[in-house]
Coordinates of C-alpha atoms in Angstrom, one line a residue:
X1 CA -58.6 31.8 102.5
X2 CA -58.8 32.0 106.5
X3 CA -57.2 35.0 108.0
X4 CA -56.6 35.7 111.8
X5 CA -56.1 38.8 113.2
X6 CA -54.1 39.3 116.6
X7 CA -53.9 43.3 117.4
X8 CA -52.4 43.5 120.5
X9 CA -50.9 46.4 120.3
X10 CA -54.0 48.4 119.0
X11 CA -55.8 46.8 121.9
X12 CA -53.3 48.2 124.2
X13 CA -53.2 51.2 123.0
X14 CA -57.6 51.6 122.8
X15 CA -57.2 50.8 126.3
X16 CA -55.3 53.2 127.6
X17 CA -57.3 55.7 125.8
X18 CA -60.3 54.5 127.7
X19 CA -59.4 54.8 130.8
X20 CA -58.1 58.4 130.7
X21 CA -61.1 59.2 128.8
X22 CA -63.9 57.3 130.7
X23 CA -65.6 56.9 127.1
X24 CA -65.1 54.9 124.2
X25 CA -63.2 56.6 121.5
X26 CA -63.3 55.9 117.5
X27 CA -60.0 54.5 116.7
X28 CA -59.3 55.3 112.8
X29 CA -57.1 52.5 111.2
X30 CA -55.7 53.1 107.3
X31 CA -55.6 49.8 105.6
X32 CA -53.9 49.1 102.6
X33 CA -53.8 46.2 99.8
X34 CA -50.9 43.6 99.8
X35 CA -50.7 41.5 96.5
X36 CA -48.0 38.8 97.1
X37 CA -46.4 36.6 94.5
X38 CA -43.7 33.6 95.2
X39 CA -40.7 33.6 93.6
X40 CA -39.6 29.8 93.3
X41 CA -36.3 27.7 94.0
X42 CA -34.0 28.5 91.4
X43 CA -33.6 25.6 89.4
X44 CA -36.3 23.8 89.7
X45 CA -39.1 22.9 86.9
X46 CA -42.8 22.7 87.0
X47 CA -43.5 24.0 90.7
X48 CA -46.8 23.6 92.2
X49 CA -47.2 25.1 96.1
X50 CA -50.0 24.5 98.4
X51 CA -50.4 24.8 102.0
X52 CA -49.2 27.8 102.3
X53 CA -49.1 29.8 105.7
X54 CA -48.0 33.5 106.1
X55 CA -47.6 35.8 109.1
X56 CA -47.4 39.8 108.9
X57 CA -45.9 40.1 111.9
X58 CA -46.2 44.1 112.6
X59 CA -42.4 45.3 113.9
X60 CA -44.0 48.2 116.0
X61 CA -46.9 46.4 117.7
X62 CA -46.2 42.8 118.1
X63 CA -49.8 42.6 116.2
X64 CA -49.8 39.3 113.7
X65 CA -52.0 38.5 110.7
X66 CA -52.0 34.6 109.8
X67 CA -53.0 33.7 106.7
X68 CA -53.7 30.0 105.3
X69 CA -54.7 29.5 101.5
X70 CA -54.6 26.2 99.4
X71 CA -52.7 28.0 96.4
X72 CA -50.6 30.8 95.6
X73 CA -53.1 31.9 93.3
X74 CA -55.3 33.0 96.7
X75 CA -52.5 35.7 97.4
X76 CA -54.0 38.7 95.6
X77 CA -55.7 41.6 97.3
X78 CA -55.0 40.6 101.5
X79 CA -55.8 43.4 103.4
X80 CA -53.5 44.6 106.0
X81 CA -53.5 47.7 108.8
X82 CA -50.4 49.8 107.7
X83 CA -47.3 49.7 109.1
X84 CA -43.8 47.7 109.0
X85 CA -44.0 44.2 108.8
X86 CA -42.0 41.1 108.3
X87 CA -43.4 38.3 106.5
X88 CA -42.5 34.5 106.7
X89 CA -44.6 31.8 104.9
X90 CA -43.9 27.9 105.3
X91 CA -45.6 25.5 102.8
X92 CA -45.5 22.6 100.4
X93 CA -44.1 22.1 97.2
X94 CA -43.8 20.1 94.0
X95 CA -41.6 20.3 90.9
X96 CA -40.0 18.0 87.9
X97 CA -36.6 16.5 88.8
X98 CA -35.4 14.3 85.9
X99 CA -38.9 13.1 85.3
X100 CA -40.2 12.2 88.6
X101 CA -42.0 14.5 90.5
X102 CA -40.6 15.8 93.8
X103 CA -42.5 17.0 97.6
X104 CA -40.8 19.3 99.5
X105 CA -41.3 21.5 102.0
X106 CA -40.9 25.7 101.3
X107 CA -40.3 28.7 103.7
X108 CA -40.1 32.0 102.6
X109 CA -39.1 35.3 104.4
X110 CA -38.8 39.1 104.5
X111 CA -38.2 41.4 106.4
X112 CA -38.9 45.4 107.5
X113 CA -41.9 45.6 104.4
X114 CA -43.8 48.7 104.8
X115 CA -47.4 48.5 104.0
X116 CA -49.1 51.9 103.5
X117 CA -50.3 54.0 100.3
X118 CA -53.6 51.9 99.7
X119 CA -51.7 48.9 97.3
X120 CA -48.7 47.1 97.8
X121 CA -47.0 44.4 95.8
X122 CA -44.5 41.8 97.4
X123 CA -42.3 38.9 96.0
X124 CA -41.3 36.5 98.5
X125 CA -38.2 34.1 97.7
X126 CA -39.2 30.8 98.6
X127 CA -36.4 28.5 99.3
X128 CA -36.4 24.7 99.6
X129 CA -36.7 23.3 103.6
X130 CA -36.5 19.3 104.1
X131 CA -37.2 18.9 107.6
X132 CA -35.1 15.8 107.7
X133 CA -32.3 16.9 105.7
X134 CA -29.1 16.1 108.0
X135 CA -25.0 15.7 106.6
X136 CA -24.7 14.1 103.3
X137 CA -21.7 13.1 101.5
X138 CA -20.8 16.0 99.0
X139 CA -17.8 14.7 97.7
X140 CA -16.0 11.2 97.6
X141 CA -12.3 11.3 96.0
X142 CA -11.2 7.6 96.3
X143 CA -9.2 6.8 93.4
X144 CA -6.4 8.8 94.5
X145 CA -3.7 10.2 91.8
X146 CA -0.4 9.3 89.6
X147 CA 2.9 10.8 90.3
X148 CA 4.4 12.8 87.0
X149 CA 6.4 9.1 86.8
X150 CA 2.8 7.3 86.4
X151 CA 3.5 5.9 89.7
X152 CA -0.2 5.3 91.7
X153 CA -0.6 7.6 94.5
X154 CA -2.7 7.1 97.3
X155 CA -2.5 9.4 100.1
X156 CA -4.7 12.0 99.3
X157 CA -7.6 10.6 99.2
X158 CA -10.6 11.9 100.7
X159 CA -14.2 12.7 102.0
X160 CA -16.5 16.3 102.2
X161 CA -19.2 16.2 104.3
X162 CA -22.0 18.9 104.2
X163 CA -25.0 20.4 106.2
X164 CA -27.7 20.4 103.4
X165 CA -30.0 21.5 106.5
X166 CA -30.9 25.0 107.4
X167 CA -30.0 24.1 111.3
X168 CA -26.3 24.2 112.9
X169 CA -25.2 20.3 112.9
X170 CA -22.6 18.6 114.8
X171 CA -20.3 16.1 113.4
X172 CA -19.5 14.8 116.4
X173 CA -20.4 10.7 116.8
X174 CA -20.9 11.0 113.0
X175 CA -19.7 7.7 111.4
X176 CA -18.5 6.2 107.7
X177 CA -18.5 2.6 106.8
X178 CA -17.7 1.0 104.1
X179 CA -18.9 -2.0 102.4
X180 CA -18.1 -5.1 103.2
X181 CA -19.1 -6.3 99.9
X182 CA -18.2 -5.7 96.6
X183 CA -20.5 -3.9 93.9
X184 CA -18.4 -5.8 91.1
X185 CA -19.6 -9.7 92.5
X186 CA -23.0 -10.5 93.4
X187 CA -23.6 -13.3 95.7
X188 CA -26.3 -14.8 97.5
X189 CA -25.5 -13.9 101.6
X190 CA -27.1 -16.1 104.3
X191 CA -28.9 -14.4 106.0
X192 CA -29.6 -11.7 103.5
X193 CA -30.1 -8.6 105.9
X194 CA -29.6 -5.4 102.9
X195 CA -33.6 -4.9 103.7
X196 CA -33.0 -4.3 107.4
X197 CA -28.9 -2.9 107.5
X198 CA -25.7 -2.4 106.0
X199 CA -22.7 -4.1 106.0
X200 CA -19.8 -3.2 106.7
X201 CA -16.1 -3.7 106.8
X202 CA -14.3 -0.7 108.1
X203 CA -16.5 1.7 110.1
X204 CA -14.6 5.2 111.4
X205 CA -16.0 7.8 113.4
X206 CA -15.2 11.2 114.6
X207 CA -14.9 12.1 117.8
X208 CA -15.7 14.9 120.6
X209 CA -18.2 15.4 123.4
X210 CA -21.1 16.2 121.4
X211 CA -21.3 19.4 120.3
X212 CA -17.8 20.2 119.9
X213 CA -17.7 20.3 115.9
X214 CA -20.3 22.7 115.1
X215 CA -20.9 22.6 111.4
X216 CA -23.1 25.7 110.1
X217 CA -25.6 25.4 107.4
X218 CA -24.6 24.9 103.8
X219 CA -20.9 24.3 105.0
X220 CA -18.5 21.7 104.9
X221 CA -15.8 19.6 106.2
X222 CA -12.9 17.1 104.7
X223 CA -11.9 14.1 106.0
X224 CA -8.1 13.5 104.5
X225 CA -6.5 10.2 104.8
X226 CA -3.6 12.1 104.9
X227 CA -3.6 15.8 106.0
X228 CA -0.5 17.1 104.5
X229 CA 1.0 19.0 101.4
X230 CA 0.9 16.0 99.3
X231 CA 2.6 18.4 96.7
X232 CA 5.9 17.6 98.3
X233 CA 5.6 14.5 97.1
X234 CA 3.9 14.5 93.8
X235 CA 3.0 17.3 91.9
X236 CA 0.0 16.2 90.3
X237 CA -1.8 15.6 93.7
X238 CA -2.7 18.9 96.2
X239 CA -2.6 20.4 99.6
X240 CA -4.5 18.9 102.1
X241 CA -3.2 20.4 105.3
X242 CA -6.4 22.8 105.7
X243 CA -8.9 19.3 106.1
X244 CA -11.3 19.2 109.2
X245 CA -10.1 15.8 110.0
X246 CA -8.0 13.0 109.1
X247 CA -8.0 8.9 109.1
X248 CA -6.2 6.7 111.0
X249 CA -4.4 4.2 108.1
X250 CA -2.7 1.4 108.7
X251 CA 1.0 1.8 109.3
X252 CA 2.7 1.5 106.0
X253 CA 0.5 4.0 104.5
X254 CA -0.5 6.6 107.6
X255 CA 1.3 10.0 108.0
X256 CA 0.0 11.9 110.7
X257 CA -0.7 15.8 111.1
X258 CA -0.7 16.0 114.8
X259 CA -2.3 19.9 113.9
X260 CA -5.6 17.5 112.6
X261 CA -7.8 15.5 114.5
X262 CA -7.7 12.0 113.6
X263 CA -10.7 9.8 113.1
X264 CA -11.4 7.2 115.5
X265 CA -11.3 3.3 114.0
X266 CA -14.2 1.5 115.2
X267 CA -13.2 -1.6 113.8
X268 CA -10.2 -1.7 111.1
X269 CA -8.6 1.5 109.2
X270 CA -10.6 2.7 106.3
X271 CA -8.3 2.9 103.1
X272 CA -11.2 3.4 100.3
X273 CA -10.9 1.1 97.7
X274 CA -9.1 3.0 94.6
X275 CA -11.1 1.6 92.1
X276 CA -14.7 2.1 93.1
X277 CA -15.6 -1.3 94.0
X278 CA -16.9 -0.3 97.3
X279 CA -19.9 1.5 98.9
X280 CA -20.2 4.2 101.7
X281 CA -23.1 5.3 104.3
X282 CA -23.0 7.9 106.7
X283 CA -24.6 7.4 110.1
X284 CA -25.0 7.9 113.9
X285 CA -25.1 5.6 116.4
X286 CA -27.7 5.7 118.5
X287 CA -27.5 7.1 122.5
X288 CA -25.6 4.9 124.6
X289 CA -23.2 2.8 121.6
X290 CA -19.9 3.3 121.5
X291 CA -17.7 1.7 119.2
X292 CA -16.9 -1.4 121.9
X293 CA -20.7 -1.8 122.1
X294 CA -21.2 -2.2 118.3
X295 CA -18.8 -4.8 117.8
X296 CA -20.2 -7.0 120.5
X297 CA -23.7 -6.4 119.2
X298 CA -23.4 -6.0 115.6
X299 CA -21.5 -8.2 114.3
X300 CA -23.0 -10.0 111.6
X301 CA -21.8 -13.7 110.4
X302 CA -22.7 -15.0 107.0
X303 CA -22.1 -17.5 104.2
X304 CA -22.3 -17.7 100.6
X305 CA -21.6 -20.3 98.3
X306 CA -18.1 -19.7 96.0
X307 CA -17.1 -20.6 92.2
X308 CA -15.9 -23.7 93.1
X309 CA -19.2 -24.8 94.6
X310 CA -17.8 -24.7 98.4
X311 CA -19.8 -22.8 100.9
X312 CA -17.2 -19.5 102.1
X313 CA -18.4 -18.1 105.8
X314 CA -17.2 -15.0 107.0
X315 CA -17.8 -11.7 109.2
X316 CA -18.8 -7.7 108.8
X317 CA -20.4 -5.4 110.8
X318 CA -24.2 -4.3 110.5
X319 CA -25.9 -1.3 111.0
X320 CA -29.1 -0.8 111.1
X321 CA -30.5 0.9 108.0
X322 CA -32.7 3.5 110.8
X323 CA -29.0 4.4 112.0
X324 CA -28.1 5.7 108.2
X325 CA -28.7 9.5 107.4
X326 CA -26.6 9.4 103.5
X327 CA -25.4 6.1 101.6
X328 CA -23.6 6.6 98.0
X329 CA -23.4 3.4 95.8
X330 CA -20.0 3.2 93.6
X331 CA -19.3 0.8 90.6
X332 CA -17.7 0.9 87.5
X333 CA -20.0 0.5 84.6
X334 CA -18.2 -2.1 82.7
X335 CA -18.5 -4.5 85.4
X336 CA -20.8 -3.6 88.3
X337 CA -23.2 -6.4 89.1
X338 CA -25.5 -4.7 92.2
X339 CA -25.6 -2.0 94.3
X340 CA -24.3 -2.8 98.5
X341 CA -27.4 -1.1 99.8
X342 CA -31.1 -1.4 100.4
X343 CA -32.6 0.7 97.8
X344 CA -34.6 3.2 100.1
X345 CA -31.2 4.3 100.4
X346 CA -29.7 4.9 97.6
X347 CA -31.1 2.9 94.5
X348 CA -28.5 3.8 92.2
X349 CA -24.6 4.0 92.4
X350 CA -21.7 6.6 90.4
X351 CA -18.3 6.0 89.1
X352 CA -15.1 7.2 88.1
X353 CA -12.9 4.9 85.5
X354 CA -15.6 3.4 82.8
X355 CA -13.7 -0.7 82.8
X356 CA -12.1 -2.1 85.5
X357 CA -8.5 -0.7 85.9
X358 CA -9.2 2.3 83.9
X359 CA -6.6 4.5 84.4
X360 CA -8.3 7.6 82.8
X361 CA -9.9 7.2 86.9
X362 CA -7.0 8.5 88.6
X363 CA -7.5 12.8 89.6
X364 CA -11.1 12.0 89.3
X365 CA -14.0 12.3 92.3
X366 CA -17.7 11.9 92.4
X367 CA -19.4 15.5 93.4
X368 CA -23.2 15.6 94.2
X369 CA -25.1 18.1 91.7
X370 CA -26.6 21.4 92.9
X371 CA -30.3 21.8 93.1
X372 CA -31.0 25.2 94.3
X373 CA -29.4 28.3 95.9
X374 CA -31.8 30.3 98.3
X375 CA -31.9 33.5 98.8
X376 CA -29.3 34.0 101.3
X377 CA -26.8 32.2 99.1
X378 CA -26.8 28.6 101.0
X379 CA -26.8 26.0 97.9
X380 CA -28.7 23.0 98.5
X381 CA -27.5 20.0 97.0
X382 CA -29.4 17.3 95.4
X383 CA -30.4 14.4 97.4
X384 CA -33.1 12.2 96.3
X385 CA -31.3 8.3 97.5
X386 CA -30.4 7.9 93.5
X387 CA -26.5 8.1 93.1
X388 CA -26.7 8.1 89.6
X389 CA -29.1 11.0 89.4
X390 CA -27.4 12.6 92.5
X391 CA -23.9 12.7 91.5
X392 CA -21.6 13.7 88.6
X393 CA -18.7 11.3 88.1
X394 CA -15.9 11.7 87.1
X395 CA -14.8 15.4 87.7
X396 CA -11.9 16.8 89.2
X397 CA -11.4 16.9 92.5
X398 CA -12.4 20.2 94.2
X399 CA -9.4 20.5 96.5
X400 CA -7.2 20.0 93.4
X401 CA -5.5 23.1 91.9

């Protein structure tokens, strides 16, 4: 254990007393005994922390005690001046997640603890703090729903985006593709680029100026196709006049709420495949590409040969797998053949509909599994670039009543 001591305000105040004095006075300091103990993540299995750093931080005198031990087991008996204080730790952390272990980063924190009396116990809450955690895909409803006829219905499909960070995000510039390919048909591509980028067919993006859409941590927003009371028009589908934003669809299919923002279509409208054929990344383009500048530069020509034998050649869109902050793989387990991204991206995929053409798919949405709440009620959702561990499918859509 190493333990710095910074008392600034006792120094101050020793000061002062010397100079009015002209002598050195005896300065009595009561000291009391602070046990800490952790109190980990809920929901996590077989935790292990290490590298722990805390600061007492003294409210009164600006005085700060820094502590660094290897385990938590080193927390016992630290020895503090009294007074109020408030405590943050930052660490590391391990724990079981469906078999494979897990590194994270921890932070704990509380705040006004008085320390006087001789002996003190304190728990500290540790919550769960990925430095690189950024907007992930929450929820994707693709398959859409069936009017009380059993007539397919398609409109109200849609996206939730969250901030699994603890840091205010903007969505602004944030972009979705989706696969060019198809997770049913596996081919041979020339030139195979799935080790260096994505591709894509239709790639949308929302606007604004940059920090325009501020999106808070541990909240959300929904990206409708359409943003409207789709309940009007069949009553097994739901109100989607409250979403964040909307897409822009082609013609036939687009009915605009000019109340909603619409996404911008950087190359052809999105109209997510209702089957689940398809995959979907979320990204950012990097400073100074706009969506003219990634057509010209990105776009990515390739061949593959066909069932008759024939060599097929056609076009998508790359992006750059550095560009990609979330990617979710989607299938259907009776036919999937591979997954449309590299696999330090997502090395699994999720479903709704178990055969091709299920219709048991339709008022069904992938939702990404919970892995922790801390202690100020943000709930941090799982994310370890394994759809299939990451993600329940098949449940009912959270905006459906």
């Amino acid at each position: 254990m190493h333990v710095t001591k910074q008392f600034l305000g006792l120094l101050a105040i020793a000061g002062l007393i010397s100079f009015a004095s002209c002598k050195k006075d005896n300065v009595s300091i009561n000291k009391s005994t602070v046990d800490v103990s952790l109190k980990n993540p809920e929901g996590l299995k077989d935790v292990k922390t290490s590298n722990i750093t805390i600061d007492f931080k003294e409210i009164n005198s600006g005085a700060v005690t820094k502590i660094n031990i290897s385990t938590a087991n080193d927390l016992a008996n630290i020895t503090l001046p009294d007074g109020s204080y408030d405590v943050s730790l930052d660490g590391d952390v391990e724990y079981n997640l469906d078999g494979t272990t897990q590194k994270s980063k921890i932070r704990g924190f509380q705040s006004g603890v008085v320390v006087k009396g001789g002996k003190v116990s304190l728990n500290i809450p540790l919550f769960l703090y990925n430095i690189n955690s950024s907007f992930i895909f929450k929820e994707i409803f693709f398959t859409g729903t069936v009017t009380p006829e059993g007539k397919q219905y398609n409109g109200d499909k849609y996206f939730i985006l969250y901030n699994n960070s603890a840091d205010t995000l903007y969505a602004d510039g944030l972009v979705i593709a989706e696969a060019s390919f198809l997770s049913t048909t596996k081919r041979v591509y020339t030139p195979d680029i799935m080790a260096e980028a994505f591709t894509a067919g239709s790639v949308v993006m929302i606007p604004g100026t940059g920090k325009q859409y501020p999106v808070y941590p541990g909240k959300q927003i929904v990206i409708a196709n359409n943003a409207i009371n789709h309940l009007e028009y069949n009553a097994n589908s739901m109100d989607l006049r409250k979403s964040d934003f909307e897409l822009s669809l082609i013609s036939s299919i687009d009915v605009d709420n000019p109340e909603v923002t619409n996404l911008i279509n950087v190359t052809s409208a999105m109209t997510m495949h209702n089957r689940g054929f398809k995959s979907y990344v979320l990204a950012r383009f990097p400073e100074g590409t706009n969506a003219e500048s990634f057509k010209g530069n990105n776009l990515y020509s390739y061949s593959y040969i066909n069932t008759t034998g024939s060599t097929t050649t056609s076009q998508g869109y790359k992006i750059p797998n550095t560009w990609i902050i979330d990617a979710v793989n989607l299938s259907v387990p009776a036919v999937f053949e591979w997954i449309l991204t590299s696999p330090a991206l997502d090395m699994g995929w999720t479903y709704c509909g178990k055969k091709d053409q299920d219709n048991e798919r339709y008022g069904k949405s992938v939702r990404r599994k919970e892995l922790s709440t801390n202690p100020d009620g943000r709930v941090i959702l799982k994310d370890t670039n394994n759809s299939t561990n990451d993600f329940d499918p098949e449940v009912k859509p959270s905006l459906m009543p």
